[in-house]
Short mmCIF file of C-alpha atoms and ligand atoms in Angstrom, two decimals:
data_model
loop_
_atom_site.label_atom_id
_atom_site.label_comp_id
_atom_site.label_asym_id
_atom_site.label_seq_id
_atom_site.Cartn_x
_atom_site.Cartn_y
_atom_site.Cartn_z
CA MET A 1053 176.70 -155.07 22.06
CA ALA A 1054 177.12 -158.80 22.52
CA THR A 1055 176.37 -160.36 25.87
CA ARG A 1056 177.47 -163.79 27.02
CA ILE A 1057 174.63 -166.16 27.87
CA LEU A 1058 175.54 -169.32 29.80
CA ILE A 1059 173.56 -172.31 28.58
CA PRO A 1060 172.77 -175.09 31.10
CA THR A 1061 173.39 -178.71 30.19
CA PRO A 1062 169.75 -179.68 29.45
CA LEU A 1063 169.46 -176.91 26.87
CA ARG A 1064 172.80 -177.44 25.13
CA PRO A 1065 171.34 -179.81 22.50
CA TYR A 1066 169.61 -176.69 21.16
CA THR A 1067 172.77 -174.55 20.93
CA ASP A 1068 174.90 -177.03 18.98
CA ARG A 1069 176.25 -178.22 22.34
CA GLN A 1070 177.83 -174.87 23.19
CA ASP A 1071 177.86 -174.05 26.90
CA ALA A 1072 177.88 -170.30 26.27
CA VAL A 1073 176.66 -168.24 23.33
CA ASP A 1074 176.62 -164.55 22.51
CA ALA A 1075 173.49 -162.55 21.80
CA GLU A 1076 172.68 -158.93 21.10
CA GLY A 1077 170.28 -156.75 23.06
CA ARG A 1078 169.94 -153.95 25.57
CA THR A 1079 167.44 -155.74 27.81
CA VAL A 1080 167.00 -159.32 28.94
CA GLY A 1081 163.93 -159.57 26.67
CA GLU A 1082 165.86 -158.43 23.61
CA LEU A 1083 168.74 -160.75 24.41
CA LEU A 1084 166.50 -163.78 24.76
CA ALA A 1085 164.66 -162.86 21.56
CA ASP A 1086 167.98 -162.70 19.74
CA LEU A 1087 169.10 -165.97 21.35
CA THR A 1088 165.98 -167.85 20.28
CA ALA A 1089 166.23 -166.33 16.80
CA ARG A 1090 169.74 -167.76 16.50
CA HIS A 1091 168.85 -171.10 18.14
CA SER A 1092 165.21 -171.74 17.29
CA GLY A 1093 165.07 -175.05 19.16
CA LEU A 1094 165.35 -173.13 22.44
CA LYS A 1095 162.13 -171.26 21.89
CA ALA A 1096 159.76 -173.98 23.04
CA HIS A 1097 161.85 -174.45 26.16
CA LEU A 1098 162.05 -170.80 27.17
CA TYR A 1099 158.62 -169.51 26.17
CA ASN A 1100 155.10 -170.84 26.60
CA ASP A 1101 152.42 -170.77 23.91
CA GLN A 1102 151.46 -167.24 24.91
CA GLY A 1103 155.02 -166.09 24.27
CA ARG A 1104 155.75 -165.58 27.97
CA LEU A 1105 158.92 -166.75 29.63
CA ARG A 1106 158.20 -170.10 31.26
CA SER A 1107 158.03 -170.14 35.05
CA PHE A 1108 160.40 -173.08 35.44
CA VAL A 1109 163.11 -171.15 33.64
CA ASN A 1110 164.92 -168.58 35.77
CA VAL A 1111 167.18 -165.88 34.38
CA TYR A 1112 170.05 -164.37 36.31
CA ILE A 1113 172.20 -161.34 35.51
CA ASN A 1114 175.60 -162.13 36.98
CA ASP A 1115 174.47 -163.84 40.19
CA GLU A 1116 171.19 -161.95 40.72
CA ASP A 1117 167.81 -163.53 40.17
CA ILE A 1118 165.88 -160.95 38.17
CA ARG A 1119 162.40 -162.36 38.61
CA TYR A 1120 161.55 -159.77 41.19
CA LEU A 1121 162.73 -156.95 38.99
CA GLN A 1122 160.99 -156.29 35.73
CA LYS A 1123 162.44 -159.46 34.31
CA GLU A 1124 162.39 -159.05 30.55
CA GLN A 1125 162.65 -155.24 30.71
CA THR A 1126 165.75 -155.47 32.90
CA PRO A 1127 168.57 -153.56 31.17
CA VAL A 1128 171.81 -155.39 30.46
CA LYS A 1129 175.15 -153.66 30.84
CA ASP A 1130 178.42 -154.26 29.01
CA GLY A 1131 180.26 -157.18 30.54
CA ASP A 1132 177.20 -158.71 32.23
CA THR A 1133 176.80 -162.48 32.09
CA ILE A 1134 173.32 -163.95 31.74
CA SER A 1135 172.57 -167.41 33.12
CA ILE A 1136 169.53 -169.49 32.26
CA ILE A 1137 168.74 -171.94 35.03
CA PRO A 1138 165.91 -174.41 34.36
CA SER A 1139 164.62 -176.83 36.95
CA VAL A 1140 166.07 -180.32 36.75
CA ALA A 1141 164.68 -183.23 38.68
CA GLY A 1142 167.38 -185.87 38.81
CA GLY A 1143 169.11 -187.36 41.51
CA ALA A 1144 166.39 -188.55 45.84
CA PRO A 1145 166.44 -178.57 61.01
CA THR A 1146 164.19 -176.25 62.66
CA SER A 1147 164.69 -173.18 60.59
CA ALA A 1148 164.49 -170.32 63.02
CA GLU A 1149 167.17 -171.97 65.12
CA VAL A 1150 169.39 -172.48 62.10
CA ALA A 1151 169.18 -168.78 61.28
CA ALA A 1152 170.37 -167.99 64.73
CA GLY A 1153 173.26 -170.41 64.34
CA ARG A 1154 171.63 -172.88 66.66
CA PRO A 1155 171.62 -176.54 65.86
CA ALA A 1156 168.65 -178.31 64.35
CA SER A 1157 168.96 -181.42 66.44
CA PRO A 1158 166.80 -182.16 69.43
CA GLY A 1159 168.12 -181.07 72.77
CA ALA A 1160 169.68 -177.95 71.30
CA GLY A 1161 170.96 -175.81 74.10
CA ALA A 1162 170.20 -178.51 76.62
CA GLY A 1163 173.41 -180.51 76.75
CA ASP A 1164 172.09 -182.79 79.47
CA ALA A 1165 169.38 -184.17 77.18
CA LEU A 1166 171.92 -185.35 74.61
CA PRO A 1167 172.99 -189.01 74.62
CA GLU A 1168 176.38 -189.87 76.13
CA LEU A 1169 179.24 -191.31 74.06
CA SER A 1170 180.79 -194.64 75.01
CA ASN A 1171 184.58 -195.04 75.14
CA GLU A 1172 184.46 -196.87 71.83
CA GLU A 1173 182.50 -193.98 70.28
CA VAL A 1174 185.03 -191.48 71.62
CA ARG A 1175 187.78 -193.44 69.79
CA ARG A 1176 185.68 -193.81 66.65
CA TYR A 1177 184.89 -190.08 66.39
CA SER A 1178 188.21 -188.77 67.75
CA ARG A 1179 188.97 -186.75 64.58
CA HIS A 1180 185.66 -184.97 65.08
CA LEU A 1181 186.11 -184.52 68.82
CA ILE A 1182 189.32 -182.55 68.40
CA LEU A 1183 187.60 -180.09 66.04
CA PRO A 1184 186.39 -177.25 68.27
CA GLU A 1185 183.35 -176.79 65.95
CA VAL A 1186 182.24 -180.36 66.70
CA GLY A 1187 183.70 -181.48 70.04
CA MET A 1188 181.93 -183.74 72.52
CA GLU A 1189 178.72 -181.76 72.44
CA GLY A 1190 178.57 -181.67 68.63
CA GLN A 1191 179.20 -185.39 68.39
CA ARG A 1192 176.41 -186.00 70.89
CA ARG A 1193 174.16 -183.81 68.76
CA LEU A 1194 175.01 -185.95 65.74
CA LYS A 1195 174.18 -189.06 67.76
CA ALA A 1196 170.80 -187.56 68.73
CA ALA A 1197 170.07 -186.41 65.18
CA LYS A 1198 167.62 -188.00 62.75
CA VAL A 1199 168.15 -187.51 59.02
CA LEU A 1200 165.74 -188.77 56.39
CA CYS A 1201 167.15 -189.62 52.93
CA ILE A 1202 164.56 -189.65 50.15
CA GLY A 1203 165.88 -192.31 47.79
CA ALA A 1204 168.68 -194.84 48.19
CA GLY A 1205 170.05 -194.06 44.72
CA GLY A 1206 172.83 -191.92 43.30
CA LEU A 1207 172.52 -189.07 45.81
CA GLY A 1208 171.24 -191.16 48.74
CA SER A 1209 174.23 -193.55 48.50
CA PRO A 1210 177.06 -191.17 49.48
CA VAL A 1211 174.78 -189.21 51.82
CA ALA A 1212 173.80 -192.28 53.87
CA LEU A 1213 177.33 -193.75 53.93
CA TYR A 1214 178.98 -190.54 55.10
CA LEU A 1215 176.26 -189.59 57.60
CA ALA A 1216 176.54 -193.07 59.13
CA ALA A 1217 180.33 -192.78 59.30
CA ALA A 1218 180.03 -189.32 60.85
CA GLY A 1219 177.89 -190.68 63.66
CA VAL A 1220 174.38 -189.48 62.79
CA GLY A 1221 172.31 -191.61 65.17
CA THR A 1222 169.23 -192.26 63.05
CA ILE A 1223 169.10 -192.47 59.26
CA GLY A 1224 165.72 -192.94 57.62
CA MET A 1225 165.60 -194.11 54.01
CA VAL A 1226 162.61 -194.09 51.67
CA ASP A 1227 162.92 -196.34 48.63
CA PHE A 1228 160.92 -199.18 47.15
CA ASP A 1229 163.16 -200.10 44.22
CA ALA A 1230 165.33 -203.15 43.70
CA VAL A 1231 169.00 -202.90 42.74
CA ASP A 1232 169.41 -202.97 38.95
CA ILE A 1233 172.68 -203.41 37.09
CA SER A 1234 172.35 -199.93 35.55
CA ASN A 1235 172.40 -198.45 39.09
CA LEU A 1236 175.90 -199.64 39.91
CA GLN A 1237 177.70 -197.02 37.79
CA ARG A 1238 176.93 -194.44 40.50
CA GLN A 1239 174.88 -195.84 43.39
CA ILE A 1240 177.89 -196.87 45.44
CA ILE A 1241 175.95 -198.08 48.46
CA HIS A 1242 174.98 -201.12 46.34
CA GLY A 1243 177.32 -203.70 44.86
CA THR A 1244 177.19 -206.45 42.26
CA PRO A 1245 176.18 -209.12 44.83
CA ASP A 1246 173.14 -206.95 45.65
CA LEU A 1247 171.60 -207.16 42.17
CA GLY A 1248 167.89 -207.86 42.49
CA ARG A 1249 167.81 -207.20 46.25
CA SER A 1250 165.72 -204.40 47.66
CA LYS A 1251 167.70 -201.17 47.80
CA LEU A 1252 166.67 -200.70 51.42
CA ALA A 1253 168.04 -204.07 52.48
CA SER A 1254 171.26 -203.51 50.56
CA ALA A 1255 171.71 -199.96 51.93
CA THR A 1256 170.97 -201.07 55.49
CA ASP A 1257 173.70 -203.75 55.29
CA LYS A 1258 176.30 -201.23 54.07
CA ILE A 1259 175.37 -198.64 56.68
CA LYS A 1260 175.52 -201.23 59.45
CA ALA A 1261 178.93 -202.45 58.21
CA ILE A 1262 180.30 -198.91 58.46
CA ASN A 1263 178.65 -198.08 61.75
CA PRO A 1264 176.68 -200.76 63.60
CA ARG A 1265 175.38 -198.13 66.04
CA THR A 1266 173.43 -196.30 63.34
CA ASP A 1267 169.70 -196.86 63.70
CA VAL A 1268 168.41 -197.35 60.14
CA LYS A 1269 164.71 -196.83 59.60
CA GLY A 1270 163.55 -198.10 56.21
CA TYR A 1271 160.36 -197.05 54.49
CA GLU A 1272 159.80 -199.42 51.57
CA VAL A 1273 156.98 -197.39 50.05
CA ALA A 1274 156.40 -194.92 47.24
CA LEU A 1275 156.41 -191.54 48.96
CA SER A 1276 153.00 -189.95 48.47
CA SER A 1277 150.74 -187.22 49.81
CA ALA A 1278 149.08 -189.89 51.93
CA ASN A 1279 152.22 -190.95 53.83
CA ALA A 1280 154.81 -188.15 53.55
CA LEU A 1281 153.88 -186.10 56.62
CA GLN A 1282 153.72 -189.20 58.79
CA ILE A 1283 157.15 -190.38 57.57
CA PHE A 1284 158.84 -186.94 57.81
CA GLU A 1285 157.52 -186.11 61.29
CA GLY A 1286 160.28 -186.18 63.89
CA TYR A 1287 163.23 -185.90 61.50
CA ASP A 1288 165.65 -182.99 61.95
CA VAL A 1289 166.79 -182.75 58.32
CA VAL A 1290 165.47 -184.21 55.08
CA VAL A 1291 167.94 -184.93 52.26
CA ASP A 1292 166.15 -184.86 48.93
CA GLY A 1293 167.72 -187.28 46.49
CA THR A 1294 164.72 -187.90 44.26
CA ASP A 1295 164.79 -188.20 40.51
CA ASN A 1296 161.37 -186.88 39.48
CA PHE A 1297 159.38 -183.67 39.74
CA PRO A 1298 156.27 -184.91 41.57
CA THR A 1299 158.40 -186.19 44.46
CA ARG A 1300 160.54 -183.01 44.46
CA TYR A 1301 157.48 -180.84 44.98
CA LEU A 1302 156.02 -183.28 47.49
CA VAL A 1303 159.26 -183.28 49.54
CA ASN A 1304 159.46 -179.49 49.35
CA ASP A 1305 155.90 -178.92 50.49
CA ALA A 1306 156.05 -181.50 53.28
CA CYS A 1307 159.28 -179.93 54.60
CA VAL A 1308 157.79 -176.42 54.54
CA LEU A 1309 154.58 -177.57 56.22
CA LEU A 1310 156.51 -179.37 58.98
CA GLY A 1311 159.31 -176.78 59.28
CA ILE A 1312 162.06 -179.30 58.45
CA PRO A 1313 165.09 -178.07 56.47
CA ASN A 1314 165.54 -179.76 53.10
CA ALA A 1315 169.11 -180.36 51.89
CA TYR A 1316 168.33 -180.31 48.20
CA GLY A 1317 170.47 -181.83 45.47
CA SER A 1318 169.85 -182.49 41.81
CA ILE A 1319 171.93 -183.95 39.01
CA PHE A 1320 171.81 -184.08 35.23
CA ARG A 1321 174.52 -185.26 32.84
CA PHE A 1322 177.56 -183.26 34.06
CA GLU A 1323 175.80 -180.64 36.13
CA GLY A 1324 174.63 -180.57 39.71
CA GLN A 1325 172.57 -178.19 41.84
CA ALA A 1326 172.39 -177.86 45.60
CA SER A 1327 170.69 -175.63 48.14
CA VAL A 1328 168.94 -175.73 51.50
CA PHE A 1329 165.21 -175.13 51.30
CA GLY A 1330 162.35 -175.15 53.74
CA THR A 1331 163.74 -172.95 56.51
CA ALA A 1332 161.58 -170.16 57.90
CA GLU A 1333 163.86 -167.37 56.72
CA GLY A 1334 164.98 -168.87 53.41
CA PRO A 1335 163.28 -169.70 50.13
CA CYS A 1336 161.79 -173.06 49.22
CA TYR A 1337 161.94 -174.98 45.94
CA ARG A 1338 158.65 -173.44 44.87
CA CYS A 1339 160.02 -169.91 45.43
CA LEU A 1340 162.56 -170.87 42.80
CA TYR A 1341 160.31 -172.90 40.52
CA PRO A 1342 156.61 -172.23 41.20
CA GLU A 1343 155.55 -174.68 38.48
CA PRO A 1344 157.04 -177.88 37.16
CA PRO A 1345 158.03 -178.16 33.51
CA PRO A 1346 155.53 -179.93 31.27
CA PRO A 1347 156.09 -183.70 31.27
CA GLY A 1348 158.76 -184.76 28.80
CA LEU A 1349 160.28 -181.32 28.28
CA VAL A 1350 163.12 -181.80 30.76
CA PRO A 1351 164.66 -185.24 30.35
CA SER A 1352 165.32 -187.36 33.42
CA CYS A 1353 168.72 -188.93 34.19
CA ALA A 1354 167.34 -192.19 32.79
CA GLU A 1355 166.81 -190.40 29.49
CA GLY A 1356 169.59 -187.83 29.51
CA GLY A 1357 172.30 -189.79 31.28
CA VAL A 1358 174.47 -188.79 34.25
CA LEU A 1359 178.19 -188.95 34.91
CA GLY A 1360 178.73 -191.63 37.55
CA VAL A 1361 180.81 -189.51 39.93
CA LEU A 1362 178.47 -186.52 39.77
CA PRO A 1363 176.00 -187.70 42.47
CA GLY A 1364 179.03 -188.34 44.71
CA MET A 1365 179.99 -184.68 44.53
CA VAL A 1366 176.45 -183.35 44.94
CA GLY A 1367 175.55 -185.88 47.64
CA MET A 1368 178.62 -184.80 49.60
CA ILE A 1369 177.40 -181.21 49.51
CA GLN A 1370 174.00 -182.36 50.81
CA ALA A 1371 175.61 -184.45 53.57
CA THR A 1372 177.85 -181.52 54.53
CA GLU A 1373 174.85 -179.21 54.77
CA ALA A 1374 172.92 -181.75 56.84
CA ILE A 1375 175.81 -182.02 59.31
CA LYS A 1376 176.22 -178.22 59.50
CA LEU A 1377 172.52 -177.84 60.19
CA ILE A 1378 172.69 -180.45 62.96
CA LEU A 1379 175.76 -178.86 64.53
CA GLY A 1380 174.59 -175.29 63.99
CA VAL A 1381 177.97 -174.31 62.57
CA GLY A 1382 179.07 -172.44 59.47
CA GLU A 1383 176.96 -170.79 56.85
CA PRO A 1384 174.23 -173.05 55.55
CA LEU A 1385 173.35 -172.98 51.84
CA ILE A 1386 170.11 -171.14 52.64
CA GLY A 1387 169.15 -168.53 50.02
CA ARG A 1388 172.03 -169.66 47.85
CA PHE A 1389 171.86 -171.93 44.83
CA LEU A 1390 175.07 -173.76 44.09
CA ILE A 1391 175.68 -174.98 40.57
CA TYR A 1392 178.46 -177.43 39.85
CA ASP A 1393 179.70 -178.00 36.31
CA ALA A 1394 181.86 -181.13 36.26
CA LEU A 1395 183.05 -180.66 32.69
CA ARG A 1396 184.43 -177.20 33.35
CA MET A 1397 185.16 -178.07 37.00
CA ARG A 1398 183.55 -174.89 38.17
CA PHE A 1399 181.15 -173.92 40.95
CA ARG A 1400 178.84 -170.97 40.66
CA GLU A 1401 176.63 -169.54 43.36
CA LEU A 1402 173.42 -167.67 42.69
CA LYS A 1403 171.43 -165.70 45.25
CA LEU A 1404 167.91 -166.89 45.92
CA ARG A 1405 165.15 -164.86 47.49
CA LYS A 1406 162.15 -166.00 49.39
CA ASP A 1407 159.07 -165.21 47.30
CA ALA A 1408 156.47 -163.41 49.41
CA ASP A 1409 153.83 -164.78 47.00
CA CYS A 1410 155.11 -168.37 47.19
CA PRO A 1411 152.07 -170.68 47.34
CA VAL A 1412 153.65 -172.74 50.17
CA CYS A 1413 156.04 -170.57 52.18
CA GLY A 1414 154.81 -167.07 51.24
CA THR A 1415 152.83 -164.69 53.40
CA HIS A 1416 149.44 -165.93 52.13
CA PRO A 1417 149.99 -169.60 51.32
CA THR A 1418 147.43 -171.34 49.15
CA VAL A 1419 148.95 -174.80 49.58
CA THR A 1420 148.31 -175.62 53.21
CA LYS A 1421 148.19 -179.38 52.87
CA LEU A 1422 149.75 -181.89 50.49
CA ILE A 1423 148.16 -182.10 47.05
CA ASP A 1424 148.10 -184.58 44.13
CA TYR A 1425 151.63 -184.09 42.79
CA GLU A 1426 151.31 -186.40 39.79
CA GLN A 1427 148.46 -184.23 38.62
CA PHE A 1428 150.29 -181.01 39.53
CA CYS A 1429 153.17 -182.14 37.31
CA GLY A 1430 150.81 -183.05 34.47
CA LEU A 1431 151.50 -186.77 34.64
CA ARG A 1432 147.90 -187.71 35.28
CA PRO A 1433 144.91 -185.88 33.81
CA ALA A 1434 142.76 -184.02 36.33
CA ALA A 1435 139.57 -185.81 37.32
CA ASP A 1436 137.58 -183.34 35.21
CA ALA A 1437 139.81 -183.65 32.14
CA PRO A 1438 138.05 -184.70 28.94
CA ALA A 1439 138.02 -188.43 28.30
CA GLY A 1440 140.06 -189.84 25.43
CA ALA A 1441 143.44 -188.45 26.51
CA ARG A 1442 144.76 -192.02 26.33
CA ALA A 1443 143.80 -192.47 22.67
CA THR A 1444 147.05 -190.72 21.75
CA GLU A 1445 149.14 -193.65 22.99
CA ILE A 1446 149.90 -197.12 21.77
CA THR A 1447 151.31 -199.98 23.83
CA ALA A 1448 154.28 -202.06 22.69
CA VAL A 1449 152.05 -205.11 22.21
CA GLU A 1450 149.41 -203.23 20.18
CA PHE A 1451 152.17 -201.70 18.10
CA LYS A 1452 153.68 -205.09 17.35
CA GLN A 1453 150.26 -206.47 16.38
CA ARG A 1454 149.74 -203.61 13.97
CA LEU A 1455 153.17 -204.07 12.41
CA ASP A 1456 152.49 -207.80 12.03
CA ARG A 1457 149.20 -206.96 10.30
CA GLY A 1458 151.18 -204.96 7.76
CA ASP A 1459 149.74 -201.57 8.76
CA ARG A 1460 151.68 -198.71 7.22
CA LEU A 1461 153.21 -196.80 10.14
CA THR A 1462 155.99 -194.22 10.10
CA ILE A 1463 158.18 -194.89 13.14
CA VAL A 1464 160.04 -191.86 14.49
CA ASP A 1465 162.64 -192.33 17.22
CA VAL A 1466 163.30 -188.99 18.98
CA ARG A 1467 166.27 -190.14 21.07
CA GLU A 1468 169.88 -189.01 20.58
CA PRO A 1469 172.12 -190.82 18.06
CA ASN A 1470 174.21 -192.51 20.79
CA GLU A 1471 171.04 -194.03 22.27
CA PHE A 1472 169.85 -195.16 18.86
CA GLN A 1473 173.13 -197.07 18.47
CA ILE A 1474 172.32 -199.18 21.52
CA ASN A 1475 168.91 -200.41 20.41
CA ARG A 1476 166.16 -199.51 17.96
CA ILE A 1477 162.99 -200.70 16.29
CA ALA A 1478 163.62 -201.88 12.73
CA GLY A 1479 162.50 -199.37 10.14
CA SER A 1480 162.48 -196.38 12.47
CA ILE A 1481 163.75 -192.94 11.46
CA LEU A 1482 165.99 -191.09 13.91
CA ILE A 1483 164.98 -187.47 14.54
CA PRO A 1484 166.30 -186.29 17.95
CA LEU A 1485 163.70 -184.28 19.88
CA GLY A 1486 165.57 -181.01 19.40
CA GLU A 1487 165.55 -181.48 15.63
CA VAL A 1488 161.85 -182.33 15.32
CA PRO A 1489 160.72 -178.72 14.70
CA ALA A 1490 163.21 -178.24 11.86
CA ARG A 1491 162.86 -181.66 10.23
CA CYS A 1492 159.24 -182.76 10.66
CA ALA A 1493 157.79 -180.68 7.81
CA VAL A 1494 160.49 -181.89 5.41
CA GLU A 1495 160.84 -185.54 6.35
CA LEU A 1496 157.36 -186.53 7.57
CA ASN A 1497 154.03 -186.64 5.81
CA ARG A 1498 151.04 -185.08 7.61
CA ASP A 1499 148.68 -187.76 6.27
CA ASP A 1500 150.73 -190.71 7.47
CA GLU A 1501 150.10 -192.49 10.71
CA ILE A 1502 153.14 -191.82 12.90
CA VAL A 1503 154.36 -193.67 15.98
CA VAL A 1504 156.92 -191.71 18.02
CA LEU A 1505 159.14 -193.32 20.61
CA CYS A 1506 162.03 -192.57 22.94
CA LYS A 1507 163.57 -194.41 25.87
CA VAL A 1508 160.62 -194.39 28.30
CA GLY A 1509 157.97 -192.27 26.61
CA GLY A 1510 158.55 -188.77 28.01
CA ARG A 1511 160.38 -187.10 25.16
CA SER A 1512 158.22 -188.81 22.56
CA ALA A 1513 155.06 -187.52 24.30
CA LYS A 1514 156.47 -184.02 23.86
CA ALA A 1515 157.33 -184.69 20.22
CA ALA A 1516 153.83 -186.10 19.63
CA ASP A 1517 152.24 -183.00 21.16
CA TYR A 1518 154.43 -180.79 18.99
CA LEU A 1519 153.60 -182.72 15.81
CA ARG A 1520 149.87 -182.36 16.56
CA THR A 1521 150.30 -178.58 16.82
CA GLN A 1522 151.91 -178.72 13.37
CA GLY A 1523 148.94 -180.38 11.72
CA PHE A 1524 149.98 -184.05 12.00
CA THR A 1525 146.69 -185.61 13.08
CA ARG A 1526 147.52 -189.31 13.34
CA VAL A 1527 150.32 -189.39 15.91
CA LEU A 1528 150.68 -192.14 18.52
CA ASN A 1529 153.17 -192.13 21.36
CA LEU A 1530 154.71 -195.53 22.19
CA ARG A 1531 153.88 -195.92 25.88
CA GLY A 1532 156.89 -196.92 27.97
CA GLY A 1533 159.27 -196.30 25.05
CA ILE A 1534 161.81 -198.73 23.68
CA LEU A 1535 162.42 -200.20 27.16
CA ASP A 1536 158.85 -201.48 27.28
CA TRP A 1537 159.18 -202.67 23.66
CA ILE A 1538 162.24 -204.72 24.63
CA ASP A 1539 160.48 -206.12 27.73
CA LYS A 1540 157.30 -207.12 25.92
CA VAL A 1541 158.24 -207.69 22.28
CA ASP A 1542 161.98 -207.97 21.55
CA PRO A 1543 164.01 -209.12 24.57
CA SER A 1544 167.00 -209.83 22.30
CA GLN A 1545 168.06 -206.17 22.37
CA PRO A 1546 170.17 -204.64 25.16
CA LYS A 1547 168.66 -202.14 27.58
CA TYR A 1548 170.38 -199.08 29.07
ZN1 LIG B 2406 158.54 -170.87 48.88
#
């Protein structure tokens, strides 16, 4: 019996780019074993070293999450469709009330406490006011509402612009980046004249141009465990538009701890995800993905690319959910995981359950305050980690010095061929990360000193770790990847 398995975008490099493949088996375990036998590159992504299914990979039969069943023993019937849904990072309301259909904004149920609308505001929002679901009271709720956007990037751009236009009274934005030319393909709140400006300044100007009455509160800081609770406090909804796992978990935990709904969105290549986390009755991001993937295993948008219009679509879903939460109308995306596939132009919806054992929102939480998220995501060794972890890296400058000295180094570039066409280090061999397991034993020599590189150092760190497990003992990861090489050594090459 062959069963259809839907392959998510990040894993398609390991299935010859197919978005669905067939496998044989009577249980989920048998199916996945058959799948990884046919596509061996998937194995490292789906299973850990102990041969157990990784916790950041969720498996669904049809639209049911099977983690709370017997997972791998779960029988598969004829005609079932299996989905593999890994966590992806890319991108930036008081729950009990939401469940009861009551709005998340302050003054809920106390119309008198809501701010009045001026005559000009009545004209501005007239298309809202004639909707019975919004009306005068709903528009006053929007005016009273405070929404915090994490990131003024791809997702934060459409979210902030539309929320400002819709009349949300206070929009907070957390971002400390400057506008770069590579942002403009999708971050529509910024324009060419804004290149080099702070994203916050640029975003504030655009928001004010759309709606001068919007109160924009900018936080030009890196969100961290030290400042998140202070920044989040007082907001009605948080819109997560971050592009990395440490911040995702930080935003999730801070929202759960403070009881603020989190309109979640995530993007990668052609695929988007959205949900509402952090409400009392619904699941949180950790219920879905208790642990982050190891660094480098899941590429970021900077490494994997993203279709420019994709964050527009996903950001709109987040903005819509934020407005619904504020108004207390409709069915929020709580306990539902929406997946958008732009290439096939298809939406799928999966059911999510709250995990009673969730470390943050479960019945016996173990995470009761914010933690060190860089360390949690494996990006910084724990304080008690053995020294010498850094000896596996080489900087661009050291690398150049060694090349100039004539040291014999095998240079392996683990990016994709289309990235290699843009820029490369002379003399390097191209072996895309997914092909490393199959090609390393044939094309590389275990006694040679090998320098691996990718765009920013994440994928190559993974490749270096893999090579070490295969008996290659002299492997160095180029810290900061080719981008750092171009900055420090060879500025003549283009960056992407
Ligand atoms: Zn949870």
